[in-house]
Amino acid sequence: MTDTDVFDLDAYVAEHRKDPYPFRYGGQDFELPHAADTDWRVTEAADQGDVEAIRTLFRRGFGPEQWERFEALPQPAGAMGELFRRWQAHAGVKPGESPASPSSSASTARPSTRRSAGTTARRSAGSSRAK
């Protein structure tokens, strides 16, 4: 195998970086990476509203210096939720649609466990006799 046969993921990431999301809070300027450039291991959970996953995305996205400044500010839940929604919107992502998600996924639904008609009938008959 030659070097030309090897997929260079580093080159791909560098070539496909997207515009970061800038915002101001507490009189300070901050910048988050584009949502598509965030860690896919926590993006899905954050997209489902997992607060710790959202905090992890913010912390990793900000980096140590920005995170320290951001963490020192008040963080009202409504404002942080709005920041997350606007960050997603910047990336063209709708709520519930992670930028790391495949375009479609297989159903994870399972049929419910049904009781047999005999079991249900015996319970109904037993409860009516007790009256």
Coordinates of N, CA, C and O in Angstrom, one line a residue:
M1 N 0.9 -1.2 0.0 CA 0.0 0.0 0.0 C 0.9 1.2 0.0 O 1.8 1.3 0.8
T2 N 0.6 2.2 -0.8 CA 1.3 3.4 -0.9 C 0.7 4.6 -0.1 O -0.5 4.4 0.3
D3 N 1.4 5.7 0.1 CA 0.8 6.8 0.8 C -0.4 7.3 0.1 O -1.3 7.9 0.7
T4 N -0.5 7.2 -1.3 CA -1.6 7.7 -2.0 C -2.9 6.9 -1.8 O -4.0 7.3 -2.0
D5 N -2.7 5.7 -1.3 CA -3.8 4.8 -1.0 C -4.4 5.0 0.4 O -5.4 4.5 0.7
V6 N -3.7 5.8 1.2 CA -4.1 6.0 2.6 C -5.0 7.2 2.7 O -4.6 8.3 2.2
F7 N -6.1 7.1 3.3 CA -7.0 8.2 3.5 C -6.4 9.1 4.6 O -6.2 8.7 5.7
D8 N -6.1 10.3 4.2 CA -5.5 11.3 5.2 C -6.6 12.1 5.9 O -7.1 13.1 5.4
L9 N -7.1 11.6 7.0 CA -8.1 12.2 7.8 C -7.7 13.6 8.3 O -8.5 14.5 8.3
D10 N -6.5 13.8 8.6 CA -6.0 15.1 9.0 C -6.2 16.1 7.9 O -6.7 17.2 8.1
A11 N -5.9 15.8 6.7 CA -6.1 16.7 5.5 C -7.5 16.9 5.3 O -7.9 18.1 5.0
Y12 N -8.4 15.9 5.4 CA -9.8 16.1 5.2 C -10.4 17.1 6.2 O -11.1 18.0 5.9
V13 N -10.0 16.9 7.5 CA -10.5 17.8 8.6 C -10.0 19.2 8.3 O -10.8 20.2 8.4
A14 N -8.8 19.4 7.9 CA -8.3 20.8 7.7 C -9.0 21.4 6.5 O -9.3 22.6 6.5
E15 N -9.3 20.7 5.5 CA -9.9 21.2 4.3 C -11.4 21.5 4.5 O -12.0 22.3 3.8
H16 N -12.0 20.8 5.4 CA -13.5 20.9 5.6 C -13.9 21.7 6.8 O -15.1 21.7 7.2
R17 N -13.0 22.4 7.4 CA -13.3 23.2 8.6 C -14.3 24.3 8.1 O -14.2 24.8 7.1
K18 N -15.3 24.6 9.0 CA -16.3 25.5 8.7 C -16.2 26.8 9.6 O -15.4 26.8 10.5
D19 N -16.9 27.8 9.2 CA -16.8 29.1 10.0 C -17.3 28.9 11.4 O -18.3 28.3 11.7
P20 N -16.5 29.4 12.4 CA -16.9 29.3 13.8 C -18.1 30.2 14.1 O -18.5 31.0 13.3
Y21 N -18.7 30.0 15.3 CA -19.8 30.8 15.7 C -19.4 31.8 16.8 O -19.1 31.4 17.9
P22 N -19.3 33.1 16.4 CA -18.9 34.1 17.4 C -20.1 34.6 18.1 O -21.2 34.7 17.6
F23 N -20.0 35.0 19.4 CA -21.0 35.6 20.2 C -20.4 36.4 21.3 O -19.2 36.3 21.6
R24 N -21.2 37.3 21.9 CA -20.7 38.2 23.0 C -21.6 37.9 24.2 O -22.8 37.8 24.1
Y25 N -21.0 37.8 25.3 CA -21.7 37.6 26.6 C -20.8 38.2 27.7 O -19.6 38.0 27.7
G26 N -21.5 38.8 28.6 CA -20.8 39.5 29.7 C -19.8 40.5 29.3 O -18.8 40.7 29.9
G27 N -20.1 41.1 28.1 CA -19.2 42.1 27.6 C -17.9 41.5 27.0 O -17.0 42.3 26.7
Q28 N -17.9 40.2 26.8 CA -16.7 39.6 26.3 C -17.0 38.8 25.0 O -18.2 38.3 24.8
D29 N -16.1 38.7 24.1 CA -16.3 38.0 22.8 C -15.8 36.6 23.0 O -14.8 36.3 23.6
F30 N -16.6 35.7 22.5 CA -16.3 34.2 22.5 C -16.5 33.7 21.1 O -17.2 34.3 20.2
E31 N -16.0 32.5 20.9 CA -16.1 31.8 19.6 C -16.2 30.3 19.8 O -15.3 29.7 20.5
L32 N -17.2 29.7 19.3 CA -17.3 28.2 19.3 C -17.1 27.7 17.9 O -17.4 28.4 16.9
P33 N -16.5 26.5 17.8 CA -16.3 26.0 16.4 C -17.6 25.7 15.8 O -18.6 25.6 16.5
H34 N -17.6 25.6 14.5 CA -18.9 25.2 13.8 C -19.3 23.9 14.4 O -18.5 23.0 14.7
A35 N -20.6 23.7 14.5 CA -21.2 22.5 15.1 C -20.7 21.2 14.4 O -20.5 20.2 15.1
A36 N -20.5 21.3 13.1 CA -20.0 20.1 12.4 C -18.6 19.7 12.8 O -18.1 18.6 12.5
D37 N -17.9 20.6 13.4 CA -16.5 20.4 13.8 C -16.3 20.0 15.2 O -15.2 19.9 15.8
T38 N -17.5 19.7 15.9 CA -17.4 19.3 17.3 C -17.3 17.7 17.4 O -17.5 17.0 16.4
D39 N -17.0 17.3 18.6 CA -16.8 15.9 18.8 C -18.1 15.1 18.7 O -19.0 15.3 19.5
W40 N -18.2 14.2 17.8 CA -19.4 13.4 17.5 C -19.8 12.5 18.7 O -20.9 12.1 18.8
R41 N -18.9 12.2 19.6 CA -19.2 11.3 20.7 C -20.1 12.0 21.7 O -20.8 11.3 22.5
V42 N -20.2 13.3 21.7 CA -21.1 14.0 22.6 C -22.2 14.8 21.9 O -23.1 15.2 22.5
T43 N -22.0 15.0 20.6 CA -23.0 15.8 19.8 C -24.4 15.2 19.9 O -25.3 15.9 20.1
E44 N -24.5 13.9 19.7 CA -25.8 13.3 19.7 C -26.5 13.5 21.0 O -27.7 13.8 21.1
A45 N -25.9 13.3 22.1 CA -26.5 13.4 23.5 C -26.9 14.9 23.7 O -27.9 15.2 24.2
A46 N -26.0 15.8 23.3 CA -26.3 17.2 23.4 C -27.5 17.6 22.6 O -28.4 18.3 23.1
D47 N -27.6 17.0 21.4 CA -28.7 17.3 20.6 C -30.1 16.8 21.1 O -31.1 17.4 20.8
Q48 N -30.0 15.9 22.0 CA -31.2 15.3 22.7 C -31.5 16.1 23.9 O -32.4 15.7 24.7
G49 N -30.7 17.1 24.2 CA -31.0 18.0 25.4 C -30.2 17.6 26.6 O -30.5 18.1 27.7
D50 N -29.3 16.7 26.5 CA -28.5 16.3 27.7 C -27.6 17.5 28.1 O -26.7 17.8 27.4
V51 N -27.9 18.1 29.3 CA -27.2 19.3 29.7 C -25.7 19.0 29.9 O -24.9 19.9 29.5
E52 N -25.3 17.9 30.5 CA -23.9 17.7 30.6 C -23.2 17.5 29.3 O -22.1 18.0 29.1
A53 N -23.8 16.9 28.3 CA -23.2 16.8 27.0 C -23.1 18.2 26.3 O -22.1 18.5 25.7
I54 N -24.1 19.1 26.5 CA -24.0 20.4 26.0 C -22.8 21.2 26.7 O -22.0 21.8 26.0
R55 N -22.7 21.0 28.0 CA -21.6 21.7 28.7 C -20.3 21.1 28.2 O -19.3 21.9 28.0
T56 N -20.2 19.8 28.0 CA -19.0 19.2 27.4 C -18.6 19.8 26.1 O -17.5 20.1 25.8
L57 N -19.6 19.9 25.2 CA -19.4 20.5 23.9 C -18.9 21.9 24.0 O -17.9 22.3 23.3
F58 N -19.5 22.7 24.9 CA -19.1 24.1 25.1 C -17.6 24.1 25.6 O -16.8 24.8 25.0
R59 N -17.3 23.3 26.6 CA -16.0 23.3 27.2 C -14.9 22.9 26.2 O -13.9 23.6 26.0
R60 N -15.2 21.9 25.4 CA -14.2 21.4 24.4 C -14.1 22.4 23.3 O -13.0 22.7 22.7
G61 N -15.3 23.0 22.9 CA -15.2 24.0 21.8 C -14.5 25.3 22.2 O -13.8 25.8 21.3
F62 N -14.7 25.7 23.4 CA -14.1 27.0 23.8 C -12.5 26.8 24.0 O -11.8 27.8 23.7
G63 N -12.1 25.7 24.4 CA -10.7 25.6 24.8 C -10.5 26.1 26.2 O -11.4 26.8 26.7
P64 N -9.3 25.9 26.8 CA -9.1 26.3 28.2 C -9.3 27.8 28.5 O -10.0 28.1 29.5
E65 N -8.7 28.7 27.7 CA -8.8 30.1 28.1 C -10.2 30.6 28.0 O -10.7 31.3 28.9
Q66 N -10.9 30.4 26.9 CA -12.3 30.9 26.7 C -13.2 30.2 27.8 O -14.1 30.8 28.3
W67 N -13.0 28.9 28.0 CA -13.9 28.2 29.0 C -13.7 28.8 30.4 O -14.7 29.0 31.0
E68 N -12.5 29.2 30.8 CA -12.3 29.7 32.1 C -13.1 31.1 32.2 O -13.8 31.3 33.2
R69 N -13.0 31.9 31.2 CA -13.8 33.2 31.2 C -15.3 32.9 31.1 O -16.0 33.6 31.9
F70 N -15.7 32.0 30.3 CA -17.2 31.7 30.2 C -17.7 31.1 31.5 O -18.8 31.5 31.9
E71 N -17.0 30.2 32.1 CA -17.4 29.5 33.3 C -17.6 30.5 34.5 O -18.4 30.3 35.4
A72 N -16.8 31.6 34.4 CA -16.9 32.6 35.5 C -18.2 33.5 35.4 O -18.5 34.1 36.4
L73 N -18.9 33.4 34.3 CA -20.1 34.2 34.1 C -21.3 33.4 34.6 O -21.3 32.2 34.6
P74 N -22.4 34.2 34.9 CA -23.7 33.5 35.3 C -24.1 32.7 34.0 O -23.9 33.1 32.9
Q75 N -24.8 31.6 34.3 CA -25.3 30.8 33.2 C -26.7 30.4 33.4 O -27.1 29.3 33.7
P76 N -27.7 31.4 33.1 CA -29.1 31.0 33.3 C -29.5 30.0 32.2 O -29.0 30.0 31.1
A77 N -30.3 29.0 32.7 CA -30.6 27.9 31.8 C -31.3 28.3 30.5 O -30.9 27.8 29.4
G78 N -32.2 29.3 30.5 CA -32.8 29.8 29.3 C -31.8 30.4 28.3 O -31.9 30.1 27.1
A79 N -30.9 31.1 28.8 CA -29.8 31.8 28.0 C -28.9 30.7 27.4 O -28.5 30.8 26.2
M80 N -28.5 29.7 28.2 CA -27.6 28.7 27.7 C -28.3 27.8 26.6 O -27.7 27.4 25.6
G81 N -29.6 27.5 26.9 CA -30.4 26.8 25.9 C -30.5 27.6 24.6 O -30.4 27.0 23.5
E82 N -30.7 28.9 24.7 CA -30.8 29.7 23.5 C -29.4 29.8 22.7 O -29.4 29.7 21.5
L83 N -28.4 29.9 23.5 CA -27.0 29.9 22.9 C -26.8 28.6 22.1 O -26.4 28.6 21.0
F84 N -27.2 27.4 22.7 CA -27.0 26.1 22.0 C -27.9 26.1 20.8 O -27.4 25.7 19.7
R85 N -29.2 26.5 20.8 CA -30.0 26.5 19.7 C -29.5 27.4 18.5 O -29.5 27.0 17.4
R86 N -29.0 28.6 18.9 CA -28.4 29.5 17.9 C -27.1 28.9 17.3 O -26.9 29.1 16.1
W87 N -26.3 28.3 18.1 CA -25.1 27.6 17.6 C -25.5 26.6 16.6 O -24.9 26.5 15.5
Q88 N -26.5 25.8 16.9 CA -27.0 24.8 16.0 C -27.5 25.4 14.7 O -27.2 24.9 13.6
A89 N -28.3 26.5 14.8 CA -28.9 27.1 13.7 C -27.8 27.7 12.8 O -27.9 27.7 11.5
H90 N -26.7 28.2 13.4 CA -25.5 28.7 12.6 C -25.0 27.6 11.7 O -24.6 27.9 10.6
A91 N -25.1 26.4 12.1 CA -24.6 25.2 11.4 C -25.7 24.7 10.4 O -25.4 23.7 9.7
G92 N -26.9 25.3 10.5 CA -27.9 24.8 9.6 C -28.6 23.5 10.2 O -29.2 22.7 9.5
V93 N -28.4 23.3 11.5 CA -28.9 22.1 12.1 C -30.2 22.4 12.8 O -30.3 23.4 13.6
K94 N -31.2 21.6 12.6 CA -32.5 21.8 13.3 C -32.4 21.0 14.6 O -31.8 20.0 14.7
P95 N -33.2 21.5 15.7 CA -33.2 20.8 16.9 C -33.6 19.3 16.7 O -34.5 19.0 15.9
G96 N -32.9 18.4 17.4 CA -33.1 17.0 17.2 C -32.4 16.4 16.0 O -32.6 15.2 15.7
E97 N -31.6 17.2 15.3 CA -30.9 16.7 14.1 C -29.4 17.0 14.3 O -28.9 18.1 14.0
S98 N -28.6 16.1 14.8 CA -27.2 16.3 15.0 C -26.4 16.4 13.7 O -26.7 15.7 12.8
P99 N -25.4 17.3 13.7 CA -24.6 17.4 12.5 C -23.8 16.1 12.2 O -23.3 15.9 11.1
A100 N -23.6 15.3 13.2 CA -22.9 14.1 13.1 C -23.7 12.9 12.8 O -23.3 11.8 12.5
S101 N -25.0 13.1 12.7 CA -26.0 12.0 12.4 C -26.0 11.6 11.0 O -25.8 12.4 10.1
P102 N -26.1 10.3 10.7 CA -26.3 9.9 9.3 C -27.6 10.4 8.8 O -28.5 10.8 9.6
S103 N -27.8 10.5 7.5 CA -29.0 11.1 7.0 C -30.2 10.3 7.3 O -31.3 10.8 7.4
S104 N -30.1 9.1 7.5 CA -31.2 8.2 8.0 C -30.7 7.1 8.8 O -29.5 6.7 8.7
S105 N -31.5 6.6 9.7 CA -31.0 5.5 10.5 C -32.1 4.5 10.6 O -33.3 4.8 10.5
A106 N -31.7 3.3 11.0 CA -32.7 2.2 11.1 C -33.5 2.4 12.3 O -33.1 3.1 13.3
S107 N -34.7 1.9 12.3 CA -35.7 2.1 13.4 C -35.1 1.3 14.6 O -34.6 0.2 14.4
T108 N -35.2 1.9 15.7 CA -34.8 1.1 16.9 C -36.1 0.7 17.7 O -35.9 0.2 18.8
A109 N -37.2 0.9 17.2 CA -38.5 0.5 17.9 C -38.6 -1.0 17.9 O -38.2 -1.7 17.0
R110 N -39.1 -1.4 19.1 CA -39.4 -2.9 19.2 C -40.8 -3.1 19.5 O -41.4 -2.2 20.2
P111 N -41.4 -4.2 19.1 CA -42.8 -4.4 19.4 C -43.0 -4.6 20.9 O -42.1 -5.1 21.6
S112 N -44.1 -4.1 21.4 CA -44.4 -4.3 22.8 C -44.7 -5.7 23.1 O -45.1 -6.5 22.3
T113 N -44.5 -6.1 24.4 CA -44.9 -7.4 24.8 C -46.4 -7.5 25.1 O -46.9 -6.7 25.9
R114 N -47.0 -8.4 24.4 CA -48.5 -8.5 24.6 C -48.8 -9.7 25.5 O -48.2 -10.7 25.4
R115 N -49.8 -9.5 26.3 CA -50.4 -10.6 27.1 C -51.3 -11.4 26.2 O -52.0 -10.9 25.3
S116 N -51.4 -12.7 26.5 CA -52.3 -13.5 25.7 C -53.7 -13.2 26.1 O -54.0 -12.7 27.2
A117 N -54.7 -13.4 25.2 CA -56.1 -13.1 25.5 C -56.5 -14.0 26.7 O -57.3 -13.5 27.5
G118 N -56.0 -15.2 26.9 CA -56.4 -16.0 28.0 C -56.0 -15.4 29.3 O -56.8 -15.5 30.3
T119 N -54.8 -14.9 29.5 CA -54.4 -14.2 30.7 C -55.3 -13.0 31.0 O -55.7 -12.9 32.2
T120 N -55.6 -12.2 30.0 CA -56.4 -11.0 30.2 C -57.8 -11.4 30.6 O -58.4 -10.9 31.5
A121 N -58.3 -12.4 29.9 CA -59.7 -12.9 30.2 C -59.8 -13.4 31.6 O -60.8 -13.2 32.3
R122 N -58.8 -14.2 32.1 CA -58.9 -14.8 33.5 C -58.8 -13.6 34.5 O -59.5 -13.7 35.5
R123 N -58.0 -12.6 34.3 CA -57.9 -11.5 35.2 C -59.2 -10.8 35.3 O -59.7 -10.4 36.3
S124 N -59.8 -10.5 34.1 CA -61.1 -9.8 34.1 C -62.2 -10.6 34.8 O -63.0 -10.0 35.5
A125 N -62.2 -11.9 34.5 CA -63.3 -12.7 35.1 C -63.1 -12.8 36.6 O -64.0 -12.7 37.4
G126 N -61.8 -12.9 37.1 CA -61.5 -12.9 38.5 C -61.9 -11.7 39.2 O -62.4 -11.7 40.3
S127 N -61.7 -10.5 38.6 CA -62.0 -9.3 39.2 C -63.5 -9.0 39.3 O -64.0 -8.4 40.2
S128 N -64.3 -9.6 38.3 CA -65.7 -9.4 38.3 C -66.4 -10.3 39.4 O -67.4 -10.0 39.9
R129 N -65.8 -11.5 39.7 CA -66.3 -12.4 40.7 C -66.1 -11.8 42.1 O -66.9 -12.1 43.0
A130 N -65.1 -11.0 42.3 CA -64.9 -10.5 43.6 C -65.9 -9.4 44.0 O -66.0 -9.0 45.1
K131 N -66.7 -8.9 43.1 CA -67.7 -7.9 43.4 C -68.9 -8.4 44.1 O -69.4 -9.4 44.1

